[in-house]
Short mmCIF file of C-alpha atoms in Angstrom, two decimals:
data_model
loop_
_atom_site.label_atom_id
_atom_site.label_comp_id
_atom_site.label_asym_id
_atom_site.label_seq_id
_atom_site.Cartn_x
_atom_site.Cartn_y
_atom_site.Cartn_z
CA MET F 1 -38.90 -5.66 -48.92
CA SER F 2 -39.31 -6.87 -52.56
CA THR F 3 -40.07 -3.77 -55.03
CA THR F 4 -42.80 -5.78 -56.52
CA ALA F 5 -43.94 -5.15 -52.62
CA SER F 6 -43.55 -2.07 -52.49
CA ARG F 7 -44.70 -1.27 -55.87
CA THR F 8 -48.60 -3.43 -54.37
CA SER F 9 -48.15 -1.61 -51.21
CA LEU F 10 -48.24 1.65 -52.33
CA LEU F 11 -51.35 1.26 -53.96
CA SER F 12 -53.00 -0.64 -51.64
CA GLY F 13 -54.69 -0.37 -48.18
CA ARG F 14 -53.52 3.09 -46.51
CA TYR F 15 -51.50 4.22 -48.63
CA ALA F 16 -53.79 4.58 -51.62
CA LEU F 17 -55.16 7.91 -51.89
CA ALA F 18 -52.26 9.28 -50.80
CA THR F 19 -49.85 7.84 -53.66
CA ILE F 20 -53.01 8.96 -56.10
CA GLY F 21 -53.66 12.29 -54.85
CA MET F 22 -49.87 12.28 -54.41
CA VAL F 23 -48.88 11.93 -57.93
CA ALA F 24 -52.08 13.78 -59.87
CA ILE F 25 -50.00 16.71 -58.00
CA VAL F 26 -46.68 16.19 -59.57
CA GLY F 27 -48.47 15.49 -62.88
CA VAL F 28 -49.73 18.64 -63.11
CA ALA F 29 -46.52 20.15 -62.47
CA ALA F 30 -44.69 18.16 -65.61
CA PHE F 31 -47.50 19.55 -67.38
CA GLN F 32 -47.43 22.83 -66.51
CA ASN F 33 -43.52 23.03 -66.45
CA LEU F 34 -43.40 20.58 -70.06
CA ALA F 35 -45.90 23.71 -71.16
CA MET F 36 -43.64 26.76 -70.21
CA THR F 37 -40.48 25.50 -71.34
CA THR F 38 -42.32 24.72 -74.65
CA ILE F 39 -44.32 28.19 -75.34
CA MET F 40 -42.40 30.35 -73.34
CA PRO F 41 -40.05 31.92 -77.30
CA VAL F 42 -43.39 32.54 -78.47
CA ILE F 43 -45.02 34.27 -75.03
CA SER F 44 -41.03 36.42 -74.99
CA THR F 45 -42.35 37.27 -78.29
CA ASP F 46 -45.61 37.97 -78.03
CA LEU F 47 -45.51 40.26 -74.48
CA ASP F 48 -42.10 41.81 -75.70
CA GLY F 49 -39.88 40.22 -73.07
CA GLN F 50 -36.80 38.95 -74.62
CA ALA F 51 -34.51 40.14 -72.29
CA LEU F 52 -37.01 38.61 -69.65
CA TYR F 53 -36.66 35.18 -70.65
CA ALA F 54 -34.71 33.66 -68.71
CA LEU F 55 -37.03 35.33 -65.71
CA ALA F 56 -39.64 34.12 -66.41
CA PHE F 57 -38.22 30.53 -65.21
CA ALA F 58 -36.92 31.82 -62.04
CA ALA F 59 -39.14 33.68 -60.58
CA PRO F 60 -41.42 31.21 -59.47
CA LEU F 61 -38.31 29.13 -58.29
CA ALA F 62 -36.56 32.01 -56.45
CA ALA F 63 -39.86 33.23 -54.38
CA GLY F 64 -40.39 29.45 -54.61
CA VAL F 65 -37.46 29.20 -51.24
CA PRO F 66 -39.50 31.47 -49.11
CA GLY F 67 -42.95 29.66 -49.30
CA MET F 68 -40.71 26.27 -48.75
CA VAL F 69 -39.21 27.34 -46.08
CA LEU F 70 -41.96 29.23 -44.59
CA ALA F 71 -44.35 26.20 -45.27
CA GLY F 72 -42.44 23.53 -43.25
CA ASN F 73 -42.10 25.88 -40.13
CA TRP F 74 -45.77 26.17 -40.36
CA THR F 75 -46.01 22.78 -41.12
CA ASP F 76 -44.61 21.85 -38.32
CA ARG F 77 -46.39 23.87 -36.07
CA ALA F 78 -50.05 23.55 -37.85
CA GLY F 79 -49.95 19.35 -39.32
CA GLY F 80 -50.02 20.76 -42.56
CA ARG F 81 -53.61 20.83 -43.90
CA VAL F 82 -54.28 24.00 -43.60
CA VAL F 83 -50.95 25.08 -45.32
CA ALA F 84 -51.98 23.22 -48.10
CA TRP F 85 -54.94 24.85 -48.77
CA VAL F 86 -53.54 28.58 -48.55
CA SER F 87 -50.20 27.34 -50.88
CA ALA F 88 -53.08 25.67 -53.56
CA ALA F 89 -55.37 28.85 -53.22
CA LEU F 90 -51.67 31.18 -53.76
CA PHE F 91 -50.74 28.79 -57.09
CA ALA F 92 -54.35 29.06 -58.23
CA VAL F 93 -54.36 33.09 -58.26
CA GLY F 94 -51.39 32.99 -59.64
CA THR F 95 -51.94 30.99 -62.71
CA GLY F 96 -55.06 32.89 -63.15
CA VAL F 97 -52.73 36.59 -63.16
CA VAL F 98 -50.51 34.35 -65.47
CA MET F 99 -53.31 33.27 -67.93
CA LEU F 100 -54.82 36.39 -68.59
CA ALA F 101 -51.17 38.94 -68.46
CA PRO F 102 -51.60 41.01 -70.87
CA THR F 103 -47.87 41.90 -70.02
CA MET F 104 -44.55 40.86 -69.08
CA GLU F 105 -44.72 42.41 -65.88
CA VAL F 106 -48.09 41.40 -64.91
CA PHE F 107 -47.12 37.49 -66.12
CA LEU F 108 -43.94 37.72 -64.15
CA ALA F 109 -45.56 38.93 -61.13
CA GLY F 110 -48.15 35.69 -61.75
CA ARG F 111 -45.09 33.93 -62.15
CA LEU F 112 -43.88 35.06 -58.23
CA VAL F 113 -46.61 33.99 -56.32
CA GLU F 114 -47.24 31.09 -58.42
CA GLY F 115 -43.84 29.56 -57.62
CA PHE F 116 -44.71 30.70 -53.31
CA GLY F 117 -47.65 28.39 -53.67
CA ALA F 118 -45.67 25.94 -55.79
CA GLY F 119 -42.89 25.99 -52.90
CA ALA F 120 -45.20 25.85 -50.47
CA ILE F 121 -47.76 22.48 -51.67
CA ASP F 122 -43.80 20.77 -52.21
CA VAL F 123 -43.67 20.90 -49.18
CA VAL F 124 -46.80 18.75 -47.83
CA LEU F 125 -46.31 16.30 -50.47
CA TYR F 126 -42.64 15.79 -48.41
CA VAL F 127 -44.75 15.68 -45.28
CA LEU F 128 -47.20 13.69 -46.30
CA VAL F 129 -44.31 11.00 -47.53
CA ALA F 130 -42.26 10.91 -43.77
CA ARG F 131 -45.30 10.57 -42.18
CA ILE F 132 -47.86 8.33 -43.60
CA PHE F 133 -44.83 6.14 -45.80
CA PRO F 134 -42.63 3.95 -44.03
CA PRO F 135 -38.91 4.09 -45.07
CA GLU F 136 -38.66 1.49 -47.63
CA LEU F 137 -41.08 2.73 -49.65
CA HIS F 138 -39.19 6.06 -49.90
CA GLY F 139 -37.85 4.66 -53.01
CA PRO F 140 -40.76 3.40 -55.08
CA VAL F 141 -43.25 6.65 -53.73
CA PHE F 142 -40.14 8.83 -55.42
CA ALA F 143 -39.70 6.45 -59.00
CA GLY F 144 -44.38 7.14 -58.85
CA PHE F 145 -43.08 11.16 -59.02
CA ALA F 146 -40.68 10.22 -61.55
CA ALA F 147 -43.24 8.43 -63.53
CA ALA F 148 -46.11 11.01 -62.99
CA TRP F 149 -43.58 12.46 -66.05
CA VAL F 150 -44.44 9.81 -68.48
CA VAL F 151 -47.97 11.66 -69.65
CA PRO F 152 -47.57 15.29 -69.92
CA ALA F 153 -44.25 14.41 -71.27
CA LEU F 154 -45.71 12.17 -74.03
CA ILE F 155 -48.65 14.83 -75.02
CA GLY F 156 -48.01 18.41 -72.85
CA PRO F 157 -45.51 19.71 -74.92
CA ALA F 158 -46.70 18.55 -78.48
CA LEU F 159 -50.60 20.49 -77.07
CA ALA F 160 -49.44 23.10 -75.31
CA GLY F 161 -47.57 24.50 -79.03
CA ILE F 162 -50.94 22.88 -80.62
CA VAL F 163 -53.53 25.15 -78.71
CA THR F 164 -50.62 28.04 -79.26
CA ASP F 165 -50.61 27.35 -82.25
CA VAL F 166 -54.29 26.84 -83.28
CA TRP F 167 -55.41 29.58 -80.60
CA ASN F 168 -53.30 31.40 -78.04
CA TRP F 169 -50.92 30.84 -75.08
CA HIS F 170 -53.41 31.93 -73.02
CA TRP F 171 -55.12 28.81 -73.10
CA VAL F 172 -52.24 26.61 -72.66
CA PHE F 173 -52.73 28.07 -69.05
CA ALA F 174 -56.57 27.96 -68.21
CA GLY F 175 -55.98 24.53 -69.05
CA ALA F 176 -53.82 23.90 -66.84
CA LEU F 177 -55.68 25.74 -63.94
CA VAL F 178 -58.66 23.79 -64.40
CA ILE F 179 -56.19 20.05 -64.14
CA ALA F 180 -54.32 21.68 -60.76
CA LEU F 181 -57.58 22.05 -58.92
CA VAL F 182 -58.75 18.29 -60.09
CA ALA F 183 -55.36 17.37 -58.71
CA PHE F 184 -56.17 18.81 -55.70
CA SER F 185 -58.97 17.56 -54.70
CA LEU F 186 -57.68 14.31 -55.36
CA LEU F 187 -55.23 15.17 -52.30
CA VAL F 188 -57.67 16.47 -49.96
CA PRO F 189 -59.11 13.31 -48.35
CA THR F 190 -55.40 12.36 -47.63
CA LEU F 191 -54.73 16.11 -45.88
CA GLY F 192 -56.96 14.96 -42.61
CA ARG F 193 -54.58 12.42 -41.57
CA LEU F 194 -51.57 15.59 -41.18
CA HIS F 195 -52.62 16.37 -37.64
CA PRO F 196 -50.83 18.88 -35.31
CA PRO F 197 -48.11 18.10 -32.66
CA ALA F 198 -48.83 19.02 -28.63
CA ALA F 199 -48.79 22.39 -28.09
CA ALA F 200 -45.41 21.05 -26.25
CA LEU F 201 -43.82 20.10 -29.33
CA ARG F 202 -44.64 23.06 -31.55
CA PRO F 203 -41.71 24.09 -32.97
CA PRO F 204 -41.11 28.63 -32.79
CA TRP F 205 -41.78 30.42 -36.04
CA GLN F 206 -37.98 30.80 -37.51
CA ARG F 207 -38.68 34.22 -38.36
CA THR F 208 -34.23 34.77 -38.91
CA ARG F 209 -34.50 32.04 -41.01
CA ILE F 210 -36.72 33.28 -43.40
CA GLY F 211 -35.82 36.31 -43.31
CA TRP F 212 -32.52 34.81 -44.62
CA SER F 213 -34.62 33.06 -47.17
CA VAL F 214 -36.91 36.23 -49.02
CA ALA F 215 -32.65 37.71 -48.60
CA ALA F 216 -31.31 34.95 -50.76
CA ALA F 217 -34.48 35.05 -53.24
CA VAL F 218 -34.06 38.54 -53.80
CA ALA F 219 -30.54 38.39 -54.06
CA ILE F 220 -30.98 35.25 -56.89
CA LEU F 221 -33.48 37.79 -58.57
CA LEU F 222 -30.90 40.61 -58.83
CA LEU F 223 -28.81 37.79 -60.61
CA ASN F 224 -31.84 36.95 -63.33
CA VAL F 225 -32.97 40.68 -64.15
CA ALA F 226 -29.14 42.13 -64.52
CA PRO F 227 -29.27 41.40 -68.05
CA ASP F 228 -32.08 44.35 -68.58
CA LEU F 229 -30.15 47.48 -66.76
CA THR F 230 -27.58 49.02 -68.21
CA PRO F 231 -24.01 48.36 -68.72
CA TRP F 232 -22.62 50.06 -64.91
CA GLY F 233 -26.14 48.51 -63.74
CA MET F 234 -25.40 45.01 -65.15
CA VAL F 235 -21.97 44.86 -63.31
CA ALA F 236 -23.47 46.30 -59.79
CA ALA F 237 -26.64 43.43 -59.73
CA VAL F 238 -24.20 40.80 -60.33
CA VAL F 239 -21.69 41.36 -57.90
CA VAL F 240 -24.57 42.00 -54.93
CA GLY F 241 -26.57 39.59 -56.03
CA LEU F 242 -23.57 37.21 -56.13
CA VAL F 243 -22.55 38.16 -52.99
CA GLY F 244 -26.29 38.72 -51.37
CA THR F 245 -26.92 34.80 -52.29
CA TRP F 246 -23.50 33.75 -51.06
CA PHE F 247 -24.42 35.72 -47.58
CA ALA F 248 -28.55 33.96 -47.57
CA LEU F 249 -27.59 31.37 -48.60
CA ARG F 250 -25.05 29.97 -45.84
CA PRO F 251 -27.69 29.73 -42.98
CA LEU F 252 -30.03 27.64 -44.90
CA LEU F 253 -27.67 25.41 -45.52
CA PRO F 254 -25.36 22.61 -43.55
CA THR F 255 -22.28 23.36 -42.82
CA GLY F 256 -19.68 22.64 -45.21
CA THR F 257 -21.71 23.03 -47.97
CA PHE F 258 -20.09 25.26 -50.59
CA ARG F 259 -16.40 23.60 -49.48
CA ALA F 260 -18.57 19.69 -50.40
CA ALA F 261 -18.14 18.27 -46.73
CA ALA F 262 -18.33 14.72 -46.44
CA GLY F 263 -22.35 13.09 -46.08
CA LEU F 264 -25.34 15.59 -46.14
CA PRO F 265 -22.98 19.01 -47.95
CA SER F 266 -22.14 17.08 -50.89
CA VAL F 267 -25.27 15.71 -51.24
CA VAL F 268 -27.29 19.03 -51.08
CA LEU F 269 -23.83 20.68 -53.39
CA LEU F 270 -24.17 18.21 -55.81
CA ARG F 271 -28.29 18.59 -55.74
CA GLY F 272 -27.80 22.24 -56.29
CA LEU F 273 -24.75 22.04 -59.33
CA VAL F 274 -25.90 19.69 -61.31
CA ALA F 275 -29.73 21.53 -61.64
CA ALA F 276 -28.03 24.77 -62.43
CA SER F 277 -26.90 22.71 -65.55
CA PHE F 278 -29.56 21.00 -66.69
CA PHE F 279 -32.51 23.18 -66.23
CA GLY F 280 -30.01 26.86 -66.65
CA SER F 281 -29.66 24.92 -70.43
CA GLU F 282 -32.97 23.30 -71.43
CA ALA F 283 -34.96 26.34 -71.34
CA TYR F 284 -32.88 27.41 -74.63
CA VAL F 285 -33.26 24.23 -75.61
CA PRO F 286 -36.95 24.93 -77.56
CA PHE F 287 -35.47 28.69 -77.93
CA LEU F 288 -32.57 27.13 -80.15
CA LEU F 289 -34.75 24.64 -81.96
CA GLN F 290 -36.92 27.62 -82.23
CA ALA F 291 -34.85 30.41 -83.25
CA LYS F 292 -32.34 28.11 -85.84
CA HIS F 293 -34.04 24.95 -86.90
CA GLY F 294 -36.90 26.80 -88.11
CA LEU F 295 -39.37 24.17 -85.38
CA SER F 296 -42.79 25.02 -84.56
CA ALA F 297 -44.01 24.85 -80.41
CA SER F 298 -45.07 21.87 -80.71
CA ALA F 299 -42.26 20.34 -82.66
CA ALA F 300 -40.14 21.75 -80.71
CA GLY F 301 -41.44 20.68 -77.76
CA LEU F 302 -40.38 16.96 -78.63
CA ALA F 303 -36.53 17.59 -76.87
CA LEU F 304 -38.46 17.86 -73.96
CA THR F 305 -40.25 15.11 -74.41
CA VAL F 306 -37.92 12.61 -75.05
CA ALA F 307 -36.01 13.87 -71.74
CA ALA F 308 -38.97 13.69 -69.40
CA LEU F 309 -39.53 10.65 -70.03
CA SER F 310 -35.87 9.00 -70.27
CA TRP F 311 -35.99 10.21 -66.91
CA ALA F 312 -38.89 8.30 -65.90
CA ALA F 313 -37.03 5.06 -67.61
CA SER F 314 -34.11 5.89 -65.90
CA SER F 315 -35.54 6.16 -62.02
CA TRP F 316 -37.75 3.50 -62.33
CA VAL F 317 -34.36 1.63 -63.39
CA HIS F 318 -33.02 2.97 -60.52
CA GLY F 319 -35.58 2.08 -57.76
CA ARG F 320 -35.51 -1.68 -59.06
CA LEU F 321 -31.57 -2.28 -59.19
CA GLY F 322 -30.63 -1.62 -55.36
CA GLU F 323 -27.96 0.42 -53.65
CA GLU F 324 -26.04 -3.24 -53.96
CA ARG F 325 -25.80 -3.38 -57.55
CA LEU F 326 -25.71 0.66 -58.94
CA THR F 327 -23.79 2.38 -54.86
CA ALA F 328 -24.07 5.88 -54.53
CA ARG F 329 -20.67 6.80 -56.14
CA ARG F 330 -22.05 4.71 -59.26
CA THR F 331 -24.98 5.88 -59.90
CA PHE F 332 -23.71 9.83 -59.96
CA GLY F 333 -21.04 8.62 -62.14
CA VAL F 334 -22.95 7.38 -64.47
CA GLY F 335 -25.70 9.98 -64.49
CA LEU F 336 -23.02 12.79 -64.36
CA ALA F 337 -21.66 11.54 -67.44
CA LEU F 338 -24.85 10.85 -69.10
CA VAL F 339 -25.79 15.05 -67.87
CA LEU F 340 -22.21 16.01 -69.68
CA LEU F 341 -22.73 13.56 -72.62
CA SER F 342 -25.55 15.93 -73.44
CA LEU F 343 -24.83 19.02 -72.72
CA VAL F 344 -21.87 18.58 -74.64
CA THR F 345 -24.37 17.02 -77.52
CA ALA F 346 -26.03 20.72 -77.03
CA LEU F 347 -23.09 22.79 -77.41
CA ALA F 348 -21.84 20.93 -80.83
CA VAL F 349 -25.35 21.73 -82.38
CA ALA F 350 -25.37 25.35 -81.35
CA THR F 351 -21.91 25.94 -82.75
CA LEU F 352 -21.74 23.74 -85.50
CA ASP F 353 -25.47 23.54 -87.30
CA LEU F 354 -26.07 20.17 -86.71
CA SER F 355 -29.33 18.44 -87.18
CA TRP F 356 -32.02 19.56 -84.91
CA TRP F 357 -32.04 15.50 -84.25
CA VAL F 358 -29.45 15.51 -82.60
CA LEU F 359 -29.76 18.07 -79.72
CA VAL F 360 -33.17 15.08 -79.28
CA ALA F 361 -31.09 12.43 -78.86
CA GLY F 362 -28.64 14.00 -76.44
CA TRP F 363 -31.38 15.50 -74.21
CA PHE F 364 -32.72 12.31 -74.10
CA VAL F 365 -29.34 10.59 -72.68
CA GLY F 366 -29.31 14.09 -70.38
CA GLY F 367 -32.71 12.93 -68.92
CA ALA F 368 -31.48 9.96 -68.34
CA GLY F 369 -28.63 10.61 -66.20
CA MET F 370 -31.05 13.62 -64.26
CA GLY F 371 -33.30 10.34 -63.58
CA ALA F 372 -30.37 8.11 -62.03
CA ILE F 373 -29.11 11.06 -59.96
CA TYR F 374 -32.28 13.02 -58.31
CA PRO F 375 -33.53 9.75 -56.74
CA ARG F 376 -30.14 8.89 -55.14
CA THR F 377 -29.60 12.30 -53.85
CA SER F 378 -33.07 12.37 -52.42
CA MET F 379 -32.43 8.87 -50.30
CA LEU F 380 -29.43 9.85 -49.33
CA THR F 381 -30.87 13.16 -47.55
CA LEU F 382 -32.95 11.08 -46.01
CA ARG F 383 -30.44 8.82 -45.21
CA PHE F 384 -27.92 11.33 -43.70
CA SER F 385 -30.23 12.99 -41.54
CA GLY F 386 -31.60 11.64 -38.44
CA GLU F 387 -35.15 12.43 -36.59
CA GLY F 388 -34.87 16.58 -34.96
CA ASP F 389 -33.13 17.52 -38.51
CA ASP F 390 -34.43 15.70 -41.08
CA GLY F 391 -36.85 19.01 -41.66
CA PHE F 392 -33.68 21.12 -42.14
CA ALA F 393 -32.55 17.91 -44.35
CA SER F 394 -35.18 17.81 -46.15
CA SER F 395 -35.35 22.10 -46.54
CA ALA F 396 -31.48 22.75 -47.35
CA LEU F 397 -31.64 19.37 -50.31
CA THR F 398 -35.59 21.52 -52.12
CA ILE F 399 -33.24 25.15 -51.80
CA ALA F 400 -30.07 24.34 -52.89
CA ASP F 401 -32.36 22.08 -56.22
CA ALA F 402 -34.10 26.12 -56.77
CA SER F 403 -30.98 28.44 -56.24
CA GLY F 404 -29.11 25.51 -58.26
CA SER F 405 -31.79 26.74 -60.89
CA VAL F 406 -32.35 30.10 -60.96
CA ILE F 407 -28.10 30.43 -60.28
CA GLY F 408 -27.90 28.69 -63.01
CA LEU F 409 -30.79 30.72 -65.75
CA ALA F 410 -29.19 33.86 -64.26
CA VAL F 411 -25.96 32.50 -65.95
CA THR F 412 -27.46 31.18 -68.56
CA GLY F 413 -30.10 34.75 -69.44
CA LEU F 414 -26.75 36.97 -68.10
CA LEU F 415 -24.32 34.93 -71.43
CA PHE F 416 -27.01 35.34 -73.52
CA THR F 417 -28.55 38.53 -73.59
CA ALA F 418 -24.67 39.69 -73.64
CA THR F 419 -23.43 37.79 -76.82
CA GLY F 420 -26.78 39.43 -79.57
CA GLY F 421 -29.57 37.12 -77.70
CA ALA F 422 -31.41 34.74 -80.39
CA ASP F 423 -29.38 37.10 -83.53
CA GLY F 424 -26.16 36.29 -81.53
CA THR F 425 -23.56 34.24 -82.51
CA VAL F 426 -22.23 32.45 -79.98
CA SER F 427 -24.71 33.32 -77.67
CA PHE F 428 -26.87 29.50 -77.29
CA PRO F 429 -22.86 27.86 -77.69
CA LEU F 430 -21.94 29.96 -74.24
CA VAL F 431 -25.19 28.94 -72.85
CA PHE F 432 -24.54 25.37 -73.14
CA ALA F 433 -20.97 25.71 -72.46
CA GLY F 434 -21.37 27.40 -69.13
CA MET F 435 -22.71 25.25 -68.14
CA ILE F 436 -20.75 22.02 -68.43
CA VAL F 437 -18.53 24.10 -66.37
CA PHE F 438 -21.18 23.50 -63.51
CA ALA F 439 -21.90 19.99 -64.56
CA VAL F 440 -17.74 19.62 -64.33
CA VAL F 441 -17.60 21.15 -60.74
CA ALA F 442 -20.70 18.48 -60.29
CA VAL F 443 -17.90 15.56 -60.51
CA ALA F 444 -15.82 16.99 -58.68
CA ALA F 445 -18.63 17.26 -55.16
CA VAL F 446 -19.21 13.93 -55.62
CA ARG F 447 -15.51 12.82 -55.24
CA ARG F 448 -15.80 14.54 -51.75
CA LEU F 449 -19.34 12.24 -50.58
CA GLY F 450 -17.63 10.25 -47.76
CA PRO F 451 -19.15 7.21 -46.57
CA VAL F 452 -22.61 6.46 -47.53
CA PRO F 453 -24.64 4.99 -43.90
CA PRO F 454 -26.69 1.52 -44.76
CA PRO F 455 -30.47 1.98 -45.35
CA ALA F 456 -32.52 2.54 -42.23
CA THR F 457 -35.45 -0.04 -41.45
CA SER F 458 -38.46 0.08 -41.40
CA GLY F 459 -39.14 1.58 -37.49
CA SER F 460 -35.87 1.90 -36.82
CA ALA F 461 -33.64 6.02 -36.97
CA PRO F 462 -32.03 6.99 -39.74
CA ALA F 463 -28.09 6.89 -39.60
CA THR F 464 -27.06 10.27 -39.45
CA ALA F 465 -23.38 10.22 -39.87
CA GLY F 466 -22.68 13.31 -38.80
CA SER F 467 -23.98 14.67 -41.67
CA VAL F 468 -25.88 17.35 -40.66
CA ALA F 469 -23.69 19.48 -38.46
CA THR F 470 -25.17 21.90 -36.12
CA PRO F 471 -22.98 25.42 -34.24
CA ALA F 472 -22.18 25.56 -31.07
CA GLY F 473 -25.03 26.14 -28.79
CA SER F 474 -27.61 25.01 -31.62
CA THR F 475 -29.93 22.50 -30.43
CA ALA F 476 -32.17 20.69 -32.61
CA SER F 477 -35.78 21.62 -32.75
CA THR F 478 -38.21 18.96 -32.35
CA GLY F 479 -41.42 17.81 -34.09
CA SER F 480 -40.05 18.06 -37.61
CA THR F 481 -41.65 14.84 -39.87
CA ALA F 482 -40.47 16.70 -43.44
CA SER F 483 -39.24 14.56 -45.28
CA THR F 484 -37.22 14.87 -48.36
CA GLY F 485 -36.42 14.41 -52.19
CA SER F 486 -37.09 16.18 -55.53
CA THR F 487 -37.68 14.13 -58.84
CA THR F 488 -38.79 17.00 -60.89
CA PRO F 489 -37.24 17.73 -64.27
CA THR F 490 -37.29 21.45 -64.49
CA GLY F 491 -36.51 22.23 -61.61
CA SER F 492 -40.09 22.90 -60.33
CA THR F 493 -42.00 19.55 -58.98
CA ALA F 494 -40.23 17.18 -61.40
CA PRO F 495 -39.02 14.68 -62.47
CA SER F 496 -36.57 17.18 -63.69
CA GLY F 497 -36.93 20.34 -60.71
CA SER F 498 -38.89 20.50 -58.36
CA THR F 499 -41.81 18.20 -56.00
CA ALA F 500 -39.46 19.53 -54.44
CA PRO F 501 -39.20 18.76 -50.10
CA THR F 502 -39.51 21.14 -47.17
CA GLY F 503 -38.31 23.17 -45.03
CA GLY F 504 -39.08 21.76 -41.65
CA THR F 505 -37.54 22.86 -38.10
CA ALA F 506 -34.17 23.43 -38.34
CA PRO F 507 -31.83 24.46 -35.10
CA SER F 508 -33.31 28.24 -34.31
CA HIS F 509 -29.99 29.44 -35.35
CA GLY F 510 -29.21 27.04 -38.30
CA PRO F 511 -26.29 25.88 -39.17
CA THR F 512 -23.94 27.25 -41.76
CA ALA F 513 -22.94 26.28 -45.17
CA GLY F 514 -19.43 27.09 -44.70
#
């Protein structure tokens, strides 16, 4: 199908309302992510919570992990309509708590509830992609998700900064809540197309898998609270958090993920590493511009705006060029080179006290790199999964995306706090240097990708390439139709973070990440 035909098909006939509703949801997530990153330095000062700065970003991402897994299993059992309503309600309640928060502790509690609901609603979006759109439209849908960031990127950071400067940050979340309710109302008519499977095809509740997802969230959050503890408490929290994260993530990811086995494991690992390097750094870009260069919240948000715009433009170009001209290895090579260039630029600005516009320009370059990497990892996840394991593959990509972002934030939070915070001389440079290490490891993961199967045509089953390995004795469950692919800049429903995919029906004892 030609690109022109694909774009037309998304807005015609049976696909129009679904496309508009889903893009509206992604747009809401984009606005909230960009606004949050822009004004978080002001919030942390107002609520006396600078030590918990990174946790404010990590909390919703970590909570989203069990939200995705639970919602994926529930969606495969019930069809998705009820899941969507419950998820939207939780997101609204969490945003309301954040809006009214008088202390940093209440603010974080609201972020946890908000993140759980956001992770679950992401599942519904990707189930809709899988069940409504044919395979040849998956790429254009993902490009549409990236395009949903354009308007929020143009006005979101500046608007959030202006509202905060003129009134206060509470009103930013009030506006986000109203926009979210309107966006969800656009999606409601489409939810009626998510019918539950026949009783004989409904998978069982995956209690073990859900339990591991909760354990992973707790372990990752433990890493993020470590900077606020005593020295010995911090050491204990880091050790327990790292070991716990490793054990808890293994049942949630494909076999061989931690050793970058060929196929889906390498794709999942790449997604997590890239998310860690970019989003672990991005939270500190406006912070650096405000703390060291004296920019206002609205001016500091310019870096996020240009990165989101370049992300969307890069995703559009990625969809136009096609796989013959832009192979997977070439896409990842170019994308990672751009991300590394942006991180090195940020390190140079933080170390050498270069002009603020150098950092803004560098982040523009990094956004372009992410815009190439994210849609291709989403497409390859669909490509490497087959009927019966697409839910597990989708869940794995989403969990790697969210977990990688949170781990990156934990590392940057530890480095930042341990070296003096905003008043330290090496705190900002160490943040960006640490994330460069993650990006370099991601380059190694690309080299382990292996052969990529050709795209499936409409009506044919995806090529599996043997990439979703299951342990002996386990069987893939049925009824899973969840799709995948996060297109989000800041780790949560975004071309940056996450509109993230789903946690569907993995084998009952799930493949493990070796």
